[in-house]
PDB file of C-alpha atoms and ligand atoms in Angstrom:
ATOM      1  CA  MET A  27       0.000   0.000   0.000  1.00  0.00           C
ATOM      2  CA  PHE A  28       1.310   3.439  -0.934  1.00  0.00           C
ATOM      3  CA  ILE A  29       0.218   6.371   1.177  1.00  0.00           C
ATOM      4  CA  LEU A  30       1.058  10.021   0.660  1.00  0.00           C
ATOM      5  CA  ILE A  31       0.994  12.373   3.611  1.00  0.00           C
ATOM      6  CA  LEU A  32       0.365  15.839   2.271  1.00  0.00           C
ATOM      7  CA  GLY A  33       0.232  19.065   4.207  1.00  0.00           C
ATOM      8  CA  PRO A  34       1.993  22.339   4.856  1.00  0.00           C
ATOM      9  CA  PRO A  35       5.178  22.591   6.906  1.00  0.00           C
ATOM     10  CA  GLY A  36       4.352  22.082  10.572  1.00  0.00           C
ATOM     11  CA  SER A  37       1.220  20.043   9.912  1.00  0.00           C
ATOM     12  CA  GLY A  38       2.661  16.910  11.526  1.00  0.00           C
ATOM     13  CA  LYS A  39       3.608  14.865   8.435  1.00  0.00           C
ATOM     14  CA  GLY A  40       6.764  13.495  10.034  1.00  0.00           C
ATOM     15  CA  THR A  41       5.080  12.504  13.290  1.00  0.00           C
ATOM     16  CA  GLN A  42       2.028  10.899  11.706  1.00  0.00           C
ATOM     17  CA  GLY A  43       4.186   9.266   9.019  1.00  0.00           C
ATOM     18  CA  GLN A  44       6.318   7.650  11.691  1.00  0.00           C
ATOM     19  CA  MET A  45       3.277   6.228  13.475  1.00  0.00           C
ATOM     20  CA  LEU A  46       1.874   4.920  10.195  1.00  0.00           C
ATOM     21  CA  VAL A  47       5.024   3.068   9.134  1.00  0.00           C
ATOM     22  CA  GLN A  48       5.257   1.392  12.503  1.00  0.00           C
ATOM     23  CA  ARG A  49       1.692   0.191  12.186  1.00  0.00           C
ATOM     24  CA  LEU A  50       1.799  -0.827   8.513  1.00  0.00           C
ATOM     25  CA  GLY A  51       5.351  -2.188   8.438  1.00  0.00           C
ATOM     26  CA  VAL A  52       6.297  -0.346   5.253  1.00  0.00           C
ATOM     27  CA  PRO A  53       9.223   2.080   4.887  1.00  0.00           C
ATOM     28  CA  LYS A  54       8.841   5.826   5.085  1.00  0.00           C
ATOM     29  CA  ILE A  55      10.457   7.871   2.357  1.00  0.00           C
ATOM     30  CA  ALA A  56      10.961  11.480   3.443  1.00  0.00           C
ATOM     31  CA  THR A  57      12.807  13.614   0.901  1.00  0.00           C
ATOM     32  CA  GLY A  58      13.368  16.358   3.514  1.00  0.00           C
ATOM     33  CA  ASP A  59      15.150  13.882   5.834  1.00  0.00           C
ATOM     34  CA  ILE A  60      17.252  12.548   2.952  1.00  0.00           C
ATOM     35  CA  LEU A  61      18.247  16.072   1.922  1.00  0.00           C
ATOM     36  CA  ARG A  62      19.094  17.107   5.506  1.00  0.00           C
ATOM     37  CA  GLU A  63      21.291  14.026   5.831  1.00  0.00           C
ATOM     38  CA  ALA A  64      23.023  14.944   2.549  1.00  0.00           C
ATOM     39  CA  VAL A  65      23.631  18.468   3.865  1.00  0.00           C
ATOM     40  CA  ARG A  66      25.043  17.024   7.086  1.00  0.00           C
ATOM     41  CA  THR A  67      27.521  14.779   5.299  1.00  0.00           C
ATOM     42  CA  GLY A  68      28.442  17.520   2.823  1.00  0.00           C
ATOM     43  CA  SER A  69      27.759  15.412  -0.263  1.00  0.00           C
ATOM     44  CA  ARG A  70      27.339  17.026  -3.664  1.00  0.00           C
ATOM     45  CA  LEU A  71      23.547  16.623  -3.367  1.00  0.00           C
ATOM     46  CA  GLY A  72      23.672  18.301   0.035  1.00  0.00           C
ATOM     47  CA  ARG A  73      25.780  21.217  -1.173  1.00  0.00           C
ATOM     48  CA  GLU A  74      23.435  21.844  -4.067  1.00  0.00           C
ATOM     49  CA  ALA A  75      20.245  21.430  -2.053  1.00  0.00           C
ATOM     50  CA  ARG A  76      21.252  23.541   0.910  1.00  0.00           C
ATOM     51  CA  ARG A  77      20.988  26.929  -0.753  1.00  0.00           C
ATOM     52  CA  TYR A  78      17.372  26.265  -1.683  1.00  0.00           C
ATOM     53  CA  MET A  79      16.418  24.680   1.624  1.00  0.00           C
ATOM     54  CA  ASP A  80      17.762  27.511   3.758  1.00  0.00           C
ATOM     55  CA  THR A  81      15.633  30.083   1.954  1.00  0.00           C
ATOM     56  CA  GLY A  82      12.449  27.996   2.087  1.00  0.00           C
ATOM     57  CA  ALA A  83      12.380  27.350  -1.668  1.00  0.00           C
ATOM     58  CA  LEU A  84      11.944  23.932  -3.205  1.00  0.00           C
ATOM     59  CA  VAL A  85      15.003  22.073  -4.394  1.00  0.00           C
ATOM     60  CA  PRO A  86      14.638  22.028  -8.211  1.00  0.00           C
ATOM     61  CA  ASP A  87      12.931  19.093  -9.856  1.00  0.00           C
ATOM     62  CA  ASN A  88      15.993  18.182 -11.929  1.00  0.00           C
ATOM     63  CA  ILE A  89      17.673  17.209  -8.644  1.00  0.00           C
ATOM     64  CA  ILE A  90      14.643  15.739  -6.861  1.00  0.00           C
ATOM     65  CA  LEU A  91      13.249  13.585  -9.681  1.00  0.00           C
ATOM     66  CA  ASP A  92      16.352  11.358  -9.696  1.00  0.00           C
ATOM     67  CA  LEU A  93      16.208  11.082  -5.924  1.00  0.00           C
ATOM     68  CA  ILE A  94      12.550  10.018  -6.003  1.00  0.00           C
ATOM     69  CA  LYS A  95      13.198   7.429  -8.710  1.00  0.00           C
ATOM     70  CA  ALA A  96      16.070   5.928  -6.721  1.00  0.00           C
ATOM     71  CA  GLU A  97      14.114   5.817  -3.453  1.00  0.00           C
ATOM     72  CA  LEU A  98      10.964   4.274  -4.929  1.00  0.00           C
ATOM     73  CA  GLY A  99      13.154   1.721  -6.716  1.00  0.00           C
ATOM     74  CA  LYS A 100      14.717   0.356  -3.527  1.00  0.00           C
ATOM     75  CA  PRO A 101      13.741  -3.261  -2.822  1.00  0.00           C
ATOM     76  CA  GLY A 102      12.080  -2.409   0.500  1.00  0.00           C
ATOM     77  CA  ALA A 103       9.700   0.027  -1.186  1.00  0.00           C
ATOM     78  CA  LEU A 104       8.390  -2.224  -3.948  1.00  0.00           C
ATOM     79  CA  GLU A 105       5.246  -3.321  -2.118  1.00  0.00           C
ATOM     80  CA  GLY A 106       4.408  -0.113  -0.337  1.00  0.00           C
ATOM     81  CA  ALA A 107       5.681   2.996   1.377  1.00  0.00           C
ATOM     82  CA  VAL A 108       4.616   6.091   3.218  1.00  0.00           C
ATOM     83  CA  LEU A 109       5.616   9.155   1.212  1.00  0.00           C
ATOM     84  CA  ASP A 110       6.419  12.176   3.395  1.00  0.00           C
ATOM     85  CA  GLY A 111       7.312  15.487   1.781  1.00  0.00           C
ATOM     86  CA  PHE A 112       6.959  14.450  -1.837  1.00  0.00           C
ATOM     87  CA  PRO A 113       5.579  14.805  -4.423  1.00  0.00           C
ATOM     88  CA  ARG A 114       5.630  18.558  -3.963  1.00  0.00           C
ATOM     89  CA  THR A 115       5.248  19.648  -7.605  1.00  0.00           C
ATOM     90  CA  GLN A 116       3.225  18.557 -10.607  1.00  0.00           C
ATOM     91  CA  ALA A 117       6.336  17.033 -12.246  1.00  0.00           C
ATOM     92  CA  GLN A 118       7.100  15.031  -9.101  1.00  0.00           C
ATOM     93  CA  ALA A 119       3.481  13.842  -8.907  1.00  0.00           C
ATOM     94  CA  GLU A 120       3.635  12.680 -12.527  1.00  0.00           C
ATOM     95  CA  LEU A 121       6.868  10.791 -11.872  1.00  0.00           C
ATOM     96  CA  VAL A 122       5.403   9.047  -8.814  1.00  0.00           C
ATOM     97  CA  ASP A 123       2.322   8.059 -10.838  1.00  0.00           C
ATOM     98  CA  LYS A 124       4.554   6.702 -13.604  1.00  0.00           C
ATOM     99  CA  VAL A 125       6.940   4.735 -11.365  1.00  0.00           C
ATOM    100  CA  LEU A 126       4.113   3.164  -9.360  1.00  0.00           C
ATOM    101  CA  GLY A 127       2.049   2.573 -12.514  1.00  0.00           C
ATOM    102  CA  GLU A 128       4.889   0.616 -14.100  1.00  0.00           C
ATOM    103  CA  ARG A 129       4.655  -1.914 -11.284  1.00  0.00           C
ATOM    104  CA  GLY A 130       0.880  -2.044 -11.305  1.00  0.00           C
ATOM    105  CA  ALA A 131       0.591   0.072  -8.173  1.00  0.00           C
ATOM    106  CA  ARG A 132      -0.806   3.503  -7.396  1.00  0.00           C
ATOM    107  CA  LEU A 133      -1.174   5.870  -4.488  1.00  0.00           C
ATOM    108  CA  ASN A 134      -3.925   4.199  -2.465  1.00  0.00           C
ATOM    109  CA  HIS A 135      -4.518   7.065  -0.054  1.00  0.00           C
ATOM    110  CA  VAL A 136      -3.611  10.717   0.142  1.00  0.00           C
ATOM    111  CA  LEU A 137      -3.918  12.066   3.677  1.00  0.00           C
ATOM    112  CA  LEU A 138      -4.242  15.830   3.703  1.00  0.00           C
ATOM    113  CA  LEU A 139      -3.301  17.187   7.113  1.00  0.00           C
ATOM    114  CA  ASP A 140      -5.416  20.262   7.571  1.00  0.00           C
ATOM    115  CA  VAL A 141      -4.039  22.719  10.123  1.00  0.00           C
ATOM    116  CA  ALA A 142      -4.887  26.437  10.417  1.00  0.00           C
ATOM    117  CA  GLU A 143      -2.139  28.820   9.330  1.00  0.00           C
ATOM    118  CA  GLU A 144      -1.801  30.522  12.765  1.00  0.00           C
ATOM    119  CA  GLU A 145      -1.262  27.124  14.351  1.00  0.00           C
ATOM    120  CA  LEU A 146       1.375  26.192  11.729  1.00  0.00           C
ATOM    121  CA  VAL A 147       3.287  29.400  12.398  1.00  0.00           C
ATOM    122  CA  ARG A 148       3.095  28.825  16.151  1.00  0.00           C
ATOM    123  CA  ARG A 149       4.369  25.239  15.843  1.00  0.00           C
ATOM    124  CA  LEU A 150       7.181  26.082  13.429  1.00  0.00           C
ATOM    125  CA  HIS A 151       8.486  28.898  15.628  1.00  0.00           C
ATOM    126  CA  GLY A 152       8.255  26.598  18.654  1.00  0.00           C
ATOM    127  CA  ARG A 153      10.116  23.838  16.867  1.00  0.00           C
ATOM    128  CA  ALA A 154      12.889  26.233  15.810  1.00  0.00           C
ATOM    129  CA  ASP A 155      14.109  26.465  19.414  1.00  0.00           C
ATOM    130  CA  ILE A 156      14.054  22.696  19.906  1.00  0.00           C
ATOM    131  CA  GLU A 157      15.353  21.218  16.642  1.00  0.00           C
ATOM    132  CA  GLY A 158      17.599  24.014  15.394  1.00  0.00           C
ATOM    133  CA  ARG A 159      16.740  23.424  11.733  1.00  0.00           C
ATOM    134  CA  SER A 160      18.422  25.983   9.519  1.00  0.00           C
ATOM    135  CA  ASP A 161      15.109  26.567   7.691  1.00  0.00           C
ATOM    136  CA  ASP A 162      13.101  27.350  10.812  1.00  0.00           C
ATOM    137  CA  THR A 163      14.141  31.025  10.773  1.00  0.00           C
ATOM    138  CA  PRO A 164      11.220  33.496  10.582  1.00  0.00           C
ATOM    139  CA  ALA A 165      11.951  34.421   6.943  1.00  0.00           C
ATOM    140  CA  ALA A 166      12.327  30.793   5.837  1.00  0.00           C
ATOM    141  CA  ILE A 167       9.147  29.769   7.668  1.00  0.00           C
ATOM    142  CA  THR A 168       7.148  32.431   5.825  1.00  0.00           C
ATOM    143  CA  ALA A 169       8.716  31.382   2.525  1.00  0.00           C
ATOM    144  CA  ARG A 170       8.017  27.682   3.106  1.00  0.00           C
ATOM    145  CA  LEU A 171       4.360  28.331   3.854  1.00  0.00           C
ATOM    146  CA  ARG A 172       4.067  30.381   0.648  1.00  0.00           C
ATOM    147  CA  THR A 173       5.946  27.780  -1.374  1.00  0.00           C
ATOM    148  CA  TYR A 174       3.530  25.119  -0.140  1.00  0.00           C
ATOM    149  CA  GLN A 175       0.488  27.166  -1.150  1.00  0.00           C
ATOM    150  CA  ARG A 176       1.879  28.006  -4.561  1.00  0.00           C
ATOM    151  CA  GLU A 177       3.502  24.749  -5.647  1.00  0.00           C
ATOM    152  CA  THR A 178       2.182  21.877  -3.571  1.00  0.00           C
ATOM    153  CA  ALA A 179      -1.410  22.701  -2.559  1.00  0.00           C
ATOM    154  CA  PRO A 180      -2.554  22.429  -6.231  1.00  0.00           C
ATOM    155  CA  LEU A 181      -1.714  18.704  -6.067  1.00  0.00           C
ATOM    156  CA  VAL A 182      -4.805  18.197  -3.918  1.00  0.00           C
ATOM    157  CA  ALA A 183      -6.917  18.757  -7.029  1.00  0.00           C
ATOM    158  CA  HIS A 184      -4.701  16.345  -9.010  1.00  0.00           C
ATOM    159  CA  TYR A 185      -5.496  13.563  -6.531  1.00  0.00           C
ATOM    160  CA  ALA A 186      -9.042  14.570  -5.608  1.00  0.00           C
ATOM    161  CA  GLN A 187     -10.167  13.679  -9.139  1.00  0.00           C
ATOM    162  CA  ARG A 188      -9.271  10.068  -8.328  1.00  0.00           C
ATOM    163  CA  GLY A 189     -11.184  10.052  -5.067  1.00  0.00           C
ATOM    164  CA  VAL A 190      -8.186   9.099  -2.926  1.00  0.00           C
ATOM    165  CA  VAL A 191      -7.923  12.245  -0.800  1.00  0.00           C
ATOM    166  CA  HIS A 192      -8.888  12.136   2.865  1.00  0.00           C
ATOM    167  CA  ARG A 193      -8.928  15.428   4.734  1.00  0.00           C
ATOM    168  CA  VAL A 194      -7.593  14.902   8.242  1.00  0.00           C
ATOM    169  CA  PRO A 195      -8.456  17.678  10.712  1.00  0.00           C
ATOM    170  CA  GLY A 196      -5.195  18.662  12.391  1.00  0.00           C
ATOM    171  CA  ALA A 197      -6.754  19.858  15.641  1.00  0.00           C
ATOM    172  CA  GLY A 198      -6.392  17.312  18.422  1.00  0.00           C
ATOM    173  CA  SER A 199      -3.660  15.282  20.029  1.00  0.00           C
ATOM    174  CA  VAL A 200      -1.131  13.232  18.057  1.00  0.00           C
ATOM    175  CA  GLU A 201      -2.974  10.072  19.168  1.00  0.00           C
ATOM    176  CA  GLU A 202      -6.398  11.377  18.163  1.00  0.00           C
ATOM    177  CA  ILE A 203      -5.137  12.287  14.698  1.00  0.00           C
ATOM    178  CA  ALA A 204      -3.445   8.889  14.329  1.00  0.00           C
ATOM    179  CA  GLU A 205      -6.720   7.208  15.277  1.00  0.00           C
ATOM    180  CA  GLU A 206      -8.611   9.248  12.698  1.00  0.00           C
ATOM    181  CA  ILE A 207      -6.077   8.172  10.038  1.00  0.00           C
ATOM    182  CA  ARG A 208      -6.512   4.543  11.060  1.00  0.00           C
ATOM    183  CA  ARG A 209     -10.258   4.933  10.669  1.00  0.00           C
ATOM    184  CA  LEU A 210      -9.949   6.619   7.267  1.00  0.00           C
ATOM    185  CA  ILE A 211      -7.646   4.050   5.675  1.00  0.00           C
ATOM    186  CA  GLY A 212      -9.213   1.111   7.463  1.00  0.00           C
ATOM    187  CA  ARG A 213      -6.014  -0.277   8.996  1.00  0.00           C
TER     188      ARG A 213
HETATM  189  P1  AMP B   2      10.620  19.039   4.707  1.00  0.00           P
HETATM  190  O1  AMP B   2      11.434  18.409   5.784  1.00  0.00           O
HETATM  191  O2  AMP B   2       9.807  18.054   3.961  1.00  0.00           O
HETATM  192  O3  AMP B   2       9.804  20.195   5.212  1.00  0.00           O
HETATM  193  O4  AMP B   2      11.651  19.640   3.647  1.00  0.00           O
HETATM  194  C1  AMP B   2      12.588  20.627   3.999  1.00  0.00           C
HETATM  195  C2  AMP B   2      13.104  21.334   2.753  1.00  0.00           C
HETATM  196  O5  AMP B   2      13.729  20.389   1.891  1.00  0.00           O
HETATM  197  C3  AMP B   2      12.027  21.986   1.894  1.00  0.00           C
HETATM  198  O6  AMP B   2      11.711  23.303   2.336  1.00  0.00           O
HETATM  199  C4  AMP B   2      12.680  21.985   0.519  1.00  0.00           C
HETATM  200  O7  AMP B   2      13.651  22.999   0.402  1.00  0.00           O
HETATM  201  C5  AMP B   2      13.424  20.659   0.528  1.00  0.00           C
HETATM  202  N1  AMP B   2      12.591  19.549   0.011  1.00  0.00           N
HETATM  203  C6  AMP B   2      12.170  18.443   0.694  1.00  0.00           C
HETATM  204  N2  AMP B   2      11.456  17.638  -0.088  1.00  0.00           N
HETATM  205  C7  AMP B   2      11.403  18.234  -1.309  1.00  0.00           C
HETATM  206  C8  AMP B   2      10.812  17.898  -2.550  1.00  0.00           C
HETATM  207  N3  AMP B   2      10.091  16.767  -2.708  1.00  0.00           N
HETATM  208  N4  AMP B   2      10.961  18.766  -3.595  1.00  0.00           N
HETATM  209  C9  AMP B   2      11.673  19.892  -3.456  1.00  0.00           C
HETATM  210  N5  AMP B   2      12.265  20.269  -2.313  1.00  0.00           N
HETATM  211  C10 AMP B   2      12.139  19.460  -1.249  1.00  0.00           C
END
């Protein structure tokens, strides 16, 4: 089963994704985590990606498309995966459709984490003090929220046509939201 967790920065994709993979026993693929690890080790990918990440812009598709193809092609991800943080653009969505389609699979569920903007801003500023992410500065937070609205939110329509989108209200505790997800996907 392939599940996409979609939502703006701060909506809880990482947390809910983690709970889902533990329950379903499939890997989580999080492009943000992969990129942060590349920045940490100073690889070529990391050096290229960093300048976009720090400003809150998306890393360009010509870099990300290869990464997505490689990750979805790993043996552990052939039967299913939880996708966290991608696709984030139309081109990425088309690639995911194509790669899964070639193996007779598709995105079974798209979980749209719906959290009010004021709450997102509050969480992201709170997290900045704890995690020390270089893109949790006030300017980068504003930019990331705008980037999401401009480039990623339109994907909801792309998937809604197929009837696979579930809107998950983001108000409530982590456990309540996880329970709602379990109810929506039926496992
Ligand atoms: P995230 O941890 O998912 O919020 O991602 C952190 C940052 O990594 C984003 O603000 C982007 O700069 C970059 N990034 C992560 N995933 C993608 C992606 N699928 N496409 C483009 N940029 C990405």
